Tab-separated table of C-alpha atoms in Angstrom:
chain	number	residue	atom	x	y	z
K	1	UNK	CA	-74.935	-26.277	32.535
K	2	UNK	CA	-72.644	-27.624	35.211
K	3	UNK	CA	-69.442	-25.593	35.937
K	4	UNK	CA	-67.197	-28.371	34.700
K	5	UNK	CA	-69.035	-28.501	31.377
K	6	UNK	CA	-68.127	-24.964	30.304
K	7	UNK	CA	-67.387	-24.707	26.579
K	8	UNK	CA	-63.650	-24.808	25.835
K	9	UNK	CA	-63.558	-21.165	24.682
K	10	UNK	CA	-65.146	-20.069	27.955
K	11	UNK	CA	-62.728	-22.172	29.995
K	12	UNK	CA	-59.868	-20.679	28.017
K	13	UNK	CA	-60.897	-17.160	29.050
K	14	UNK	CA	-60.155	-18.118	32.656
K	15	UNK	CA	-57.005	-20.107	31.931
K	16	UNK	CA	-53.719	-18.164	31.846
K	17	UNK	CA	-51.891	-21.215	30.511
K	18	UNK	CA	-53.919	-21.797	27.356
K	19	UNK	CA	-51.075	-20.866	24.995
K	20	UNK	CA	-48.698	-23.731	24.226
K	21	UNK	CA	-45.356	-22.547	22.858
K	22	UNK	CA	-43.004	-25.471	23.484
K	23	UNK	CA	-43.024	-29.226	23.033
K	24	UNK	CA	-42.608	-29.674	26.777
K	25	UNK	CA	-45.825	-27.709	27.360
K	26	UNK	CA	-47.572	-29.680	24.639
K	27	UNK	CA	-46.582	-33.013	26.170
K	28	UNK	CA	-47.679	-31.903	29.627
K	29	UNK	CA	-51.130	-30.798	28.472
K	30	UNK	CA	-51.664	-33.662	26.020
K	31	UNK	CA	-51.064	-36.149	28.835
K	32	UNK	CA	-54.347	-34.962	30.374
K	33	UNK	CA	-56.196	-36.211	27.284
K	34	UNK	CA	-57.447	-32.787	26.218
K	35	UNK	CA	-56.021	-29.884	24.260
K	36	UNK	CA	-59.478	-28.343	23.964
K	37	UNK	CA	-59.497	-24.561	23.717
K	38	UNK	CA	-55.715	-24.211	23.657
K	39	UNK	CA	-53.678	-22.189	21.185
K	40	UNK	CA	-50.605	-24.058	19.967
K	41	UNK	CA	-47.982	-21.874	18.302
K	42	UNK	CA	-45.376	-22.835	15.752
K	43	UNK	CA	-44.429	-26.328	16.959
K	44	UNK	CA	-43.147	-29.256	14.944
K	45	UNK	CA	-45.676	-31.924	15.894
K	46	UNK	CA	-44.692	-34.493	13.297
K	47	UNK	CA	-43.424	-36.736	16.108
K	48	UNK	CA	-46.604	-36.212	18.155
K	49	UNK	CA	-49.041	-37.989	15.847
K	50	UNK	CA	-50.203	-40.505	18.453
K	51	UNK	CA	-50.941	-37.719	20.931
K	52	UNK	CA	-52.882	-35.761	18.322
K	53	UNK	CA	-54.903	-38.815	17.294
K	54	UNK	CA	-55.821	-39.680	20.873
K	55	UNK	CA	-56.447	-36.226	22.370
K	56	UNK	CA	-59.535	-34.003	22.404
K	57	UNK	CA	-58.899	-30.981	20.160
K	58	UNK	CA	-62.288	-29.289	20.351
K	59	UNK	CA	-61.838	-25.572	19.546
K	60	UNK	CA	-58.062	-25.943	19.631
K	61	UNK	CA	-56.199	-23.544	17.327
K	62	UNK	CA	-52.971	-24.740	15.695
K	63	UNK	CA	-50.887	-21.811	14.449
K	64	UNK	CA	-48.161	-22.827	12.015
K	65	UNK	CA	-47.651	-26.292	13.470
K	66	UNK	CA	-46.164	-29.011	11.263
K	67	UNK	CA	-48.216	-32.238	11.438
K	68	UNK	CA	-48.513	-35.521	9.579
K	69	UNK	CA	-51.482	-35.497	7.152
K	70	UNK	CA	-53.534	-38.031	9.139
K	71	UNK	CA	-53.037	-36.042	12.340
K	72	UNK	CA	-54.029	-32.789	10.625
K	73	UNK	CA	-57.165	-34.428	9.219
K	74	UNK	CA	-58.112	-35.839	12.623
K	75	UNK	CA	-57.737	-32.582	14.560
K	76	UNK	CA	-59.752	-30.683	11.944
K	77	UNK	CA	-62.491	-33.302	12.130
K	78	UNK	CA	-62.368	-32.986	15.914
K	79	UNK	CA	-63.205	-29.293	15.846
K	80	UNK	CA	-59.765	-27.695	15.660
K	81	UNK	CA	-58.824	-24.726	13.520
K	82	UNK	CA	-55.545	-25.289	11.692
K	83	UNK	CA	-53.387	-22.533	10.210
K	84	UNK	CA	-50.657	-24.470	8.391
K	85	UNK	CA	-47.020	-23.365	8.121
K	86	UNK	CA	-46.322	-21.013	5.219
K	87	UNK	CA	-43.595	-22.395	2.922
K	88	UNK	CA	-40.653	-20.359	1.631
K	89	UNK	CA	-40.924	-17.508	4.132
K	90	UNK	CA	-37.741	-16.189	5.774
K	91	UNK	CA	-39.663	-15.654	9.041
K	92	UNK	CA	-42.290	-17.471	11.087
K	93	UNK	CA	-45.505	-15.403	11.309
K	94	UNK	CA	-46.899	-17.575	14.104
K	95	UNK	CA	-43.838	-17.544	16.367
K	96	UNK	CA	-44.504	-17.977	20.078
K	97	UNK	CA	-41.370	-16.261	21.412
K	98	UNK	CA	-39.192	-13.216	20.887
K	99	UNK	CA	-36.152	-13.305	18.642
K	100	UNK	CA	-32.616	-13.645	19.941
K	101	UNK	CA	-29.491	-12.238	18.313
K	102	UNK	CA	-28.203	-15.694	17.387
K	103	UNK	CA	-31.413	-16.387	15.459
K	104	UNK	CA	-31.507	-13.101	13.552
K	105	UNK	CA	-27.788	-13.225	12.730
K	106	UNK	CA	-27.568	-16.943	11.924
K	107	UNK	CA	-24.981	-17.466	9.188
K	108	UNK	CA	-23.161	-14.203	9.859
K	109	UNK	CA	-19.791	-15.774	10.617
K	110	UNK	CA	-19.737	-17.925	7.482
K	111	UNK	CA	-21.565	-15.992	4.792
K	112	UNK	CA	-21.925	-12.432	6.069
K	113	UNK	CA	-24.933	-10.355	7.006
K	114	UNK	CA	-26.741	-10.624	3.652
K	115	UNK	CA	-27.281	-14.348	4.258
K	116	UNK	CA	-28.859	-13.932	7.704
K	117	UNK	CA	-32.582	-14.361	8.433
K	118	UNK	CA	-32.727	-10.673	9.369
K	119	UNK	CA	-31.427	-9.522	5.985
K	120	UNK	CA	-33.538	-12.056	4.068
K	121	UNK	CA	-36.677	-10.946	5.901
K	122	UNK	CA	-35.935	-7.320	5.061
K	123	UNK	CA	-35.613	-8.219	1.390
K	124	UNK	CA	-38.965	-10.048	1.537
K	125	UNK	CA	-40.502	-6.989	3.167
K	126	UNK	CA	-39.071	-4.680	0.504
K	127	UNK	CA	-40.459	-6.929	-2.210
K	128	UNK	CA	-43.982	-7.167	-0.746
K	129	UNK	CA	-44.639	-3.914	1.105
K	130	UNK	CA	-45.985	-2.046	-1.927
K	131	UNK	CA	-47.411	-4.815	-4.107
K	132	UNK	CA	-50.896	-4.663	-2.601
K	133	UNK	CA	-50.974	-8.379	-1.858
K	134	UNK	CA	-53.456	-8.892	0.962
K	135	UNK	CA	-51.850	-12.243	1.807
K	136	UNK	CA	-48.447	-10.646	2.435
K	137	UNK	CA	-49.975	-7.866	4.530
K	138	UNK	CA	-51.931	-10.454	6.524
K	139	UNK	CA	-48.716	-12.370	7.238
K	140	UNK	CA	-47.029	-9.195	8.451
K	141	UNK	CA	-49.964	-8.421	10.732
K	142	UNK	CA	-50.091	-11.933	12.172
K	143	UNK	CA	-46.348	-11.822	12.802
K	144	UNK	CA	-46.462	-8.453	14.566
K	145	UNK	CA	-49.382	-9.508	16.761
K	146	UNK	CA	-47.560	-12.716	17.717
K	147	UNK	CA	-44.463	-10.680	18.610
K	148	UNK	CA	-46.541	-8.309	20.758
K	149	UNK	CA	-48.040	-11.258	22.601
K	150	UNK	CA	-44.583	-12.716	23.244
K	151	UNK	CA	-43.294	-9.317	24.400
K	152	UNK	CA	-46.115	-8.925	26.922
K	153	UNK	CA	-45.394	-12.379	28.298
K	154	UNK	CA	-41.678	-11.625	28.548
K	155	UNK	CA	-42.119	-8.291	30.348
K	156	UNK	CA	-44.867	-9.352	32.749
K	157	UNK	CA	-44.060	-7.871	36.161
K	158	UNK	CA	-40.887	-6.097	34.980
K	159	UNK	CA	-39.989	-2.473	35.693
K	160	UNK	CA	-39.069	-1.300	32.222
K	161	UNK	CA	-37.138	1.863	31.388
K	162	UNK	CA	-36.946	2.892	27.753
K	163	UNK	CA	-33.742	4.409	26.408
K	164	UNK	CA	-34.182	6.333	23.157
K	165	UNK	CA	-31.534	7.922	20.983
K	166	UNK	CA	-30.145	8.241	17.510
K	167	UNK	CA	-28.673	5.505	15.341
K	168	UNK	CA	-25.848	7.800	14.196
K	169	UNK	CA	-23.989	7.696	17.533
K	170	UNK	CA	-20.730	5.907	16.761
K	171	UNK	CA	-18.837	3.315	18.712
K	172	UNK	CA	-15.647	4.813	20.083
K	173	UNK	CA	-17.283	8.147	20.930
K	174	UNK	CA	-17.672	9.576	24.417
K	175	UNK	CA	-21.430	9.737	23.887
K	176	UNK	CA	-21.569	6.004	23.064
K	177	UNK	CA	-19.558	5.141	26.176
K	178	UNK	CA	-21.856	7.322	28.273
K	179	UNK	CA	-24.966	5.617	26.939
K	180	UNK	CA	-23.402	2.245	27.724
K	181	UNK	CA	-22.634	3.311	31.298
K	182	UNK	CA	-26.238	4.448	31.623
K	183	UNK	CA	-27.582	1.075	30.490
K	184	UNK	CA	-25.298	-0.670	32.958
K	185	UNK	CA	-26.354	1.553	35.859
K	186	UNK	CA	-30.071	1.220	35.143
K	187	UNK	CA	-29.746	-2.563	34.950
K	188	UNK	CA	-27.797	-2.703	38.200
K	189	UNK	CA	-30.585	-0.638	39.756
K	190	UNK	CA	-32.996	-3.479	38.976
K	191	UNK	CA	-34.643	-2.035	35.881
K	192	UNK	CA	-35.147	-3.771	32.547
K	193	UNK	CA	-33.605	-1.691	29.771
K	194	UNK	CA	-35.622	-1.515	26.560
K	195	UNK	CA	-34.446	0.278	23.419
K	196	UNK	CA	-35.403	0.624	19.794
K	197	UNK	CA	-33.039	-2.284	19.219
K	198	UNK	CA	-30.891	-0.707	16.539
K	199	UNK	CA	-27.363	0.699	16.361
K	200	UNK	CA	-25.950	3.859	17.915
K	201	UNK	CA	-27.399	4.976	21.242
K	202	UNK	CA	-29.742	1.996	21.252
K	203	UNK	CA	-26.935	-0.514	20.943
K	204	UNK	CA	-24.898	1.316	23.594
K	205	UNK	CA	-27.704	1.050	26.166
K	206	UNK	CA	-28.220	-2.659	25.409
K	207	UNK	CA	-24.460	-3.184	25.645
K	208	UNK	CA	-24.433	-1.532	29.058
K	209	UNK	CA	-27.217	-3.798	30.238
K	210	UNK	CA	-25.299	-6.816	28.938
K	211	UNK	CA	-22.192	-5.652	30.853
K	212	UNK	CA	-23.995	-5.208	34.179
K	213	UNK	CA	-22.951	-8.540	35.824
K	214	UNK	CA	-19.260	-8.104	35.027
K	215	UNK	CA	-16.572	-6.012	36.686
K	216	UNK	CA	-16.464	-2.425	35.454
K	217	UNK	CA	-13.325	-3.013	33.389
K	218	UNK	CA	-15.184	-5.386	31.094
K	219	UNK	CA	-17.151	-2.512	29.561
K	220	UNK	CA	-13.985	-0.548	28.837
K	221	UNK	CA	-12.477	-3.568	27.077
K	222	UNK	CA	-15.677	-4.193	25.121
K	223	UNK	CA	-15.747	-0.588	23.960
K	224	UNK	CA	-12.208	-0.969	22.603
K	225	UNK	CA	-13.217	-4.027	20.566
K	226	UNK	CA	-16.307	-2.338	19.194
K	227	UNK	CA	-14.453	0.826	18.242
K	228	UNK	CA	-12.696	-1.143	15.495
K	229	UNK	CA	-16.023	-1.161	13.600
K	230	UNK	CA	-17.497	2.209	14.624
K	231	UNK	CA	-20.612	2.186	12.405
K	232	UNK	CA	-22.796	-0.259	10.519
K	233	UNK	CA	-21.768	1.448	7.317
K	234	UNK	CA	-19.929	0.549	5.175
K	235	UNK	CA	-20.147	-3.058	6.439
K	236	UNK	CA	-22.956	-4.447	8.564
K	237	UNK	CA	-21.068	-7.733	8.602
K	238	UNK	CA	-17.960	-6.316	10.282
K	239	UNK	CA	-20.070	-4.184	12.628
K	240	UNK	CA	-22.069	-7.214	13.784
K	241	UNK	CA	-19.045	-9.517	13.987
K	242	UNK	CA	-17.407	-7.109	16.452
K	243	UNK	CA	-20.465	-7.349	18.695
K	244	UNK	CA	-20.414	-11.138	18.626
K	245	UNK	CA	-16.702	-11.048	19.467
K	246	UNK	CA	-17.635	-9.199	22.657
K	247	UNK	CA	-20.377	-11.709	23.433
K	248	UNK	CA	-17.980	-14.636	22.935
K	249	UNK	CA	-15.318	-13.004	25.115
K	250	UNK	CA	-17.781	-12.361	27.954
K	251	UNK	CA	-20.638	-14.869	27.691
K	252	UNK	CA	-23.593	-14.719	30.018
K	253	UNK	CA	-24.344	-11.008	30.079
K	254	UNK	CA	-27.507	-9.538	31.525
K	255	UNK	CA	-30.748	-9.509	29.583
K	256	UNK	CA	-32.383	-6.482	28.003
K	257	UNK	CA	-34.951	-5.841	25.298
K	258	UNK	CA	-34.588	-4.452	21.792
K	259	UNK	CA	-37.607	-3.440	19.706
K	260	UNK	CA	-36.420	-2.732	16.145
K	261	UNK	CA	-38.288	-2.732	12.849
K	262	UNK	CA	-37.825	-3.930	9.290
K	263	UNK	CA	-39.405	-0.636	8.230
K	264	UNK	CA	-35.949	0.794	8.893
K	265	UNK	CA	-34.310	-2.343	7.602
K	266	UNK	CA	-31.206	-0.502	6.464
K	267	UNK	CA	-30.465	-0.231	10.204
K	268	UNK	CA	-29.604	-3.705	11.530
K	269	UNK	CA	-30.648	-4.855	15.003
K	270	UNK	CA	-27.933	-4.881	17.617
K	271	UNK	CA	-26.603	-8.111	19.112
K	272	UNK	CA	-26.583	-7.007	22.759
K	273	UNK	CA	-30.334	-7.102	23.344
K	274	UNK	CA	-31.000	-10.636	24.551
K	275	UNK	CA	-34.703	-10.508	23.647
K	276	UNK	CA	-35.711	-8.847	20.408
K	277	UNK	CA	-39.251	-7.920	19.397
K	278	UNK	CA	-38.793	-7.045	15.732
K	279	UNK	CA	-41.780	-5.661	13.848
K	280	UNK	CA	-42.776	-4.895	10.302
K	281	UNK	CA	-45.032	-1.956	11.231
K	282	UNK	CA	-43.011	0.870	12.742
K	283	UNK	CA	-45.996	2.589	14.383
K	284	UNK	CA	-46.857	-0.582	16.296
K	285	UNK	CA	-43.211	-0.936	17.308
K	286	UNK	CA	-42.838	2.657	18.552
K	287	UNK	CA	-46.101	2.791	20.469
K	288	UNK	CA	-45.444	-0.639	21.942
K	289	UNK	CA	-41.996	0.337	23.191
K	290	UNK	CA	-43.217	3.544	24.821
K	291	UNK	CA	-46.352	1.959	26.300
K	292	UNK	CA	-44.335	-0.801	27.957
K	293	UNK	CA	-41.770	1.598	29.496
K	294	UNK	CA	-43.635	1.752	32.790
K	295	UNK	CA	-40.625	3.030	34.781
K	296	UNK	CA	-40.029	5.959	32.432
K	297	UNK	CA	-38.213	6.872	29.239
K	298	UNK	CA	-34.774	8.438	28.783
K	299	UNK	CA	-34.110	10.463	25.626
K	300	UNK	CA	-30.490	10.703	24.559
K	301	UNK	CA	-29.553	13.123	21.761
K	302	UNK	CA	-31.107	12.096	18.488
K	303	UNK	CA	-32.772	13.490	15.382
K	304	UNK	CA	-36.243	13.204	13.858
K	305	UNK	CA	-36.995	9.721	15.169
K	306	UNK	CA	-36.132	10.626	18.753
K	307	UNK	CA	-38.131	13.868	18.551
K	308	UNK	CA	-41.104	11.855	17.346
K	309	UNK	CA	-40.684	9.455	20.268
K	310	UNK	CA	-40.674	12.327	22.758
K	311	UNK	CA	-44.062	13.547	21.624
K	312	UNK	CA	-45.479	10.091	20.990
K	313	UNK	CA	-44.910	9.595	24.712
K	314	UNK	CA	-45.948	13.117	25.735
K	315	UNK	CA	-49.420	12.695	24.219
K	316	UNK	CA	-50.654	9.837	26.461
K	317	UNK	CA	-48.924	11.486	29.427
K	318	UNK	CA	-50.771	14.726	28.649
K	319	UNK	CA	-54.162	13.039	28.360
K	320	UNK	CA	-53.347	10.344	30.962
K	321	UNK	CA	-54.773	7.840	28.503
K	322	UNK	CA	-52.482	5.107	29.877
K	323	UNK	CA	-53.117	6.121	33.475
K	324	UNK	CA	-50.769	8.167	35.581
K	325	UNK	CA	-48.015	9.906	33.553
K	326	UNK	CA	-44.652	8.157	33.503
K	327	UNK	CA	-41.247	9.858	33.877
K	328	UNK	CA	-39.547	11.443	30.864
K	329	UNK	CA	-35.889	12.481	31.133
K	330	UNK	CA	-34.187	14.382	28.309
K	331	UNK	CA	-30.383	14.260	28.303
K	332	UNK	CA	-28.100	17.063	27.025
K	333	UNK	CA	-29.419	20.553	27.664
K	334	UNK	CA	-27.771	22.117	24.620
K	335	UNK	CA	-29.169	19.492	22.250
K	336	UNK	CA	-32.752	19.700	23.494
K	337	UNK	CA	-32.942	23.480	24.026
K	338	UNK	CA	-30.837	24.824	21.126
K	339	UNK	CA	-30.101	22.277	18.401
K	340	UNK	CA	-33.540	20.635	18.512
K	341	UNK	CA	-35.559	22.656	21.062
K	342	UNK	CA	-37.998	19.966	22.074
K	343	UNK	CA	-37.664	20.751	25.791
K	344	UNK	CA	-39.335	24.219	25.716
K	345	UNK	CA	-42.264	22.762	23.795
K	346	UNK	CA	-42.516	19.820	26.195
K	347	UNK	CA	-42.512	22.213	29.158
K	348	UNK	CA	-45.179	24.392	27.571
K	349	UNK	CA	-47.291	21.334	26.789
K	350	UNK	CA	-47.001	20.049	30.358
K	351	UNK	CA	-48.158	23.379	31.781
K	352	UNK	CA	-50.218	22.794	34.898
K	353	UNK	CA	-51.038	19.199	34.051
K	354	UNK	CA	-49.946	16.173	36.086
K	355	UNK	CA	-47.178	15.385	33.604
K	356	UNK	CA	-45.334	18.576	34.599
K	357	UNK	CA	-44.002	16.779	37.673
K	358	UNK	CA	-42.788	13.838	35.558
K	359	UNK	CA	-40.464	15.572	33.084
K	360	UNK	CA	-36.832	16.546	33.578
K	361	UNK	CA	-33.915	17.924	31.562
K	362	UNK	CA	-30.391	16.935	32.646
K	363	UNK	CA	-26.942	17.707	31.313
K	364	UNK	CA	-25.401	14.229	31.351
K	365	UNK	CA	-26.233	10.534	31.563
K	366	UNK	CA	-24.740	10.441	35.061
K	367	UNK	CA	-27.716	12.482	36.294
K	368	UNK	CA	-30.353	10.198	34.803
K	369	UNK	CA	-30.750	7.593	37.598
K	370	UNK	CA	-31.352	10.258	40.258
K	371	UNK	CA	-33.741	12.108	37.969
K	372	UNK	CA	-35.744	8.935	37.310
K	373	UNK	CA	-35.905	8.185	41.025
K	374	UNK	CA	-37.058	11.731	41.776
K	375	UNK	CA	-39.764	11.679	39.112
K	376	UNK	CA	-40.916	8.237	40.214
K	377	UNK	CA	-41.287	9.568	43.758
K	378	UNK	CA	-43.382	12.428	42.388
K	379	UNK	CA	-45.510	9.855	40.582
K	380	UNK	CA	-46.197	7.984	43.807
K	381	UNK	CA	-46.951	11.093	45.900
């Protein structure tokens, strides 16, 4: 077989641009006369019937793409695999990109949080998670895999630092302001901040990242606005509206990543993460967040969830199953040695292993950047 007659699937294995996630990409590729071997995600192709009728679609996969019936029949006959859109779902299982806060909170200003896609998706999840319906579980799995693919594409080449911490940390507190300053400093240092995407410490770190391009006084003013709705209870609507007030007052903040889950759907996502990878399966979400934090993870005071995240990260660092151990910085000596003594156990676990040089305990968020830099230097030596 001549090199230029490789089967489409084989060509695709060597082609980094085989996924088509926008109409502009579709038009560019279709102009060549062949969509063979491509994966086309969640596009409305009802206005692209002529292109579909006149283009080679051998081994093309259409994931949730709307098409006219004659176009759908033609591409199937031409060797394509077509997964049609699923009607009456509050989410798109085949999505080709991460969520944004405007998408998840659409309708907030007019009808309140309960009318938003985020809240409607949580209700769908609550209704289907225990009914044993293999179709619903398949849709959740497809969605989460699509989100993981989009997250990998988004973070390619980035130096990502994870910031973990509890959802109970309230706006208006000194701890919240400190977490926000940390997110701002890490972003200004050239790192991409990634959090669990929820309220509390997670929101504070994403807020700090958002504030990074502005003068320092902007963060102080934003904190004052947010303090008027200190917690997502009793009203998620008022809590979220305060965040969008900040975004409207200072548009164009820096990007950061939030990785929340509908498993904890009673905790809403925060509006300061520009790119949101929201999952149904919490285990996939937690492991994915930690695995992608290649520049280290910072642990602010938290409870059971944060403790779990410490040791979810310690395990691959201990066994070096992801390669060289990455930095882990625990913040607040009293919290991690007395209230929840995770630090002594982490030290004992590290022992004489390589991870021992990549863990640190500091008293305040102001010490975190230097600690990360020091541990990173140890990693390189």
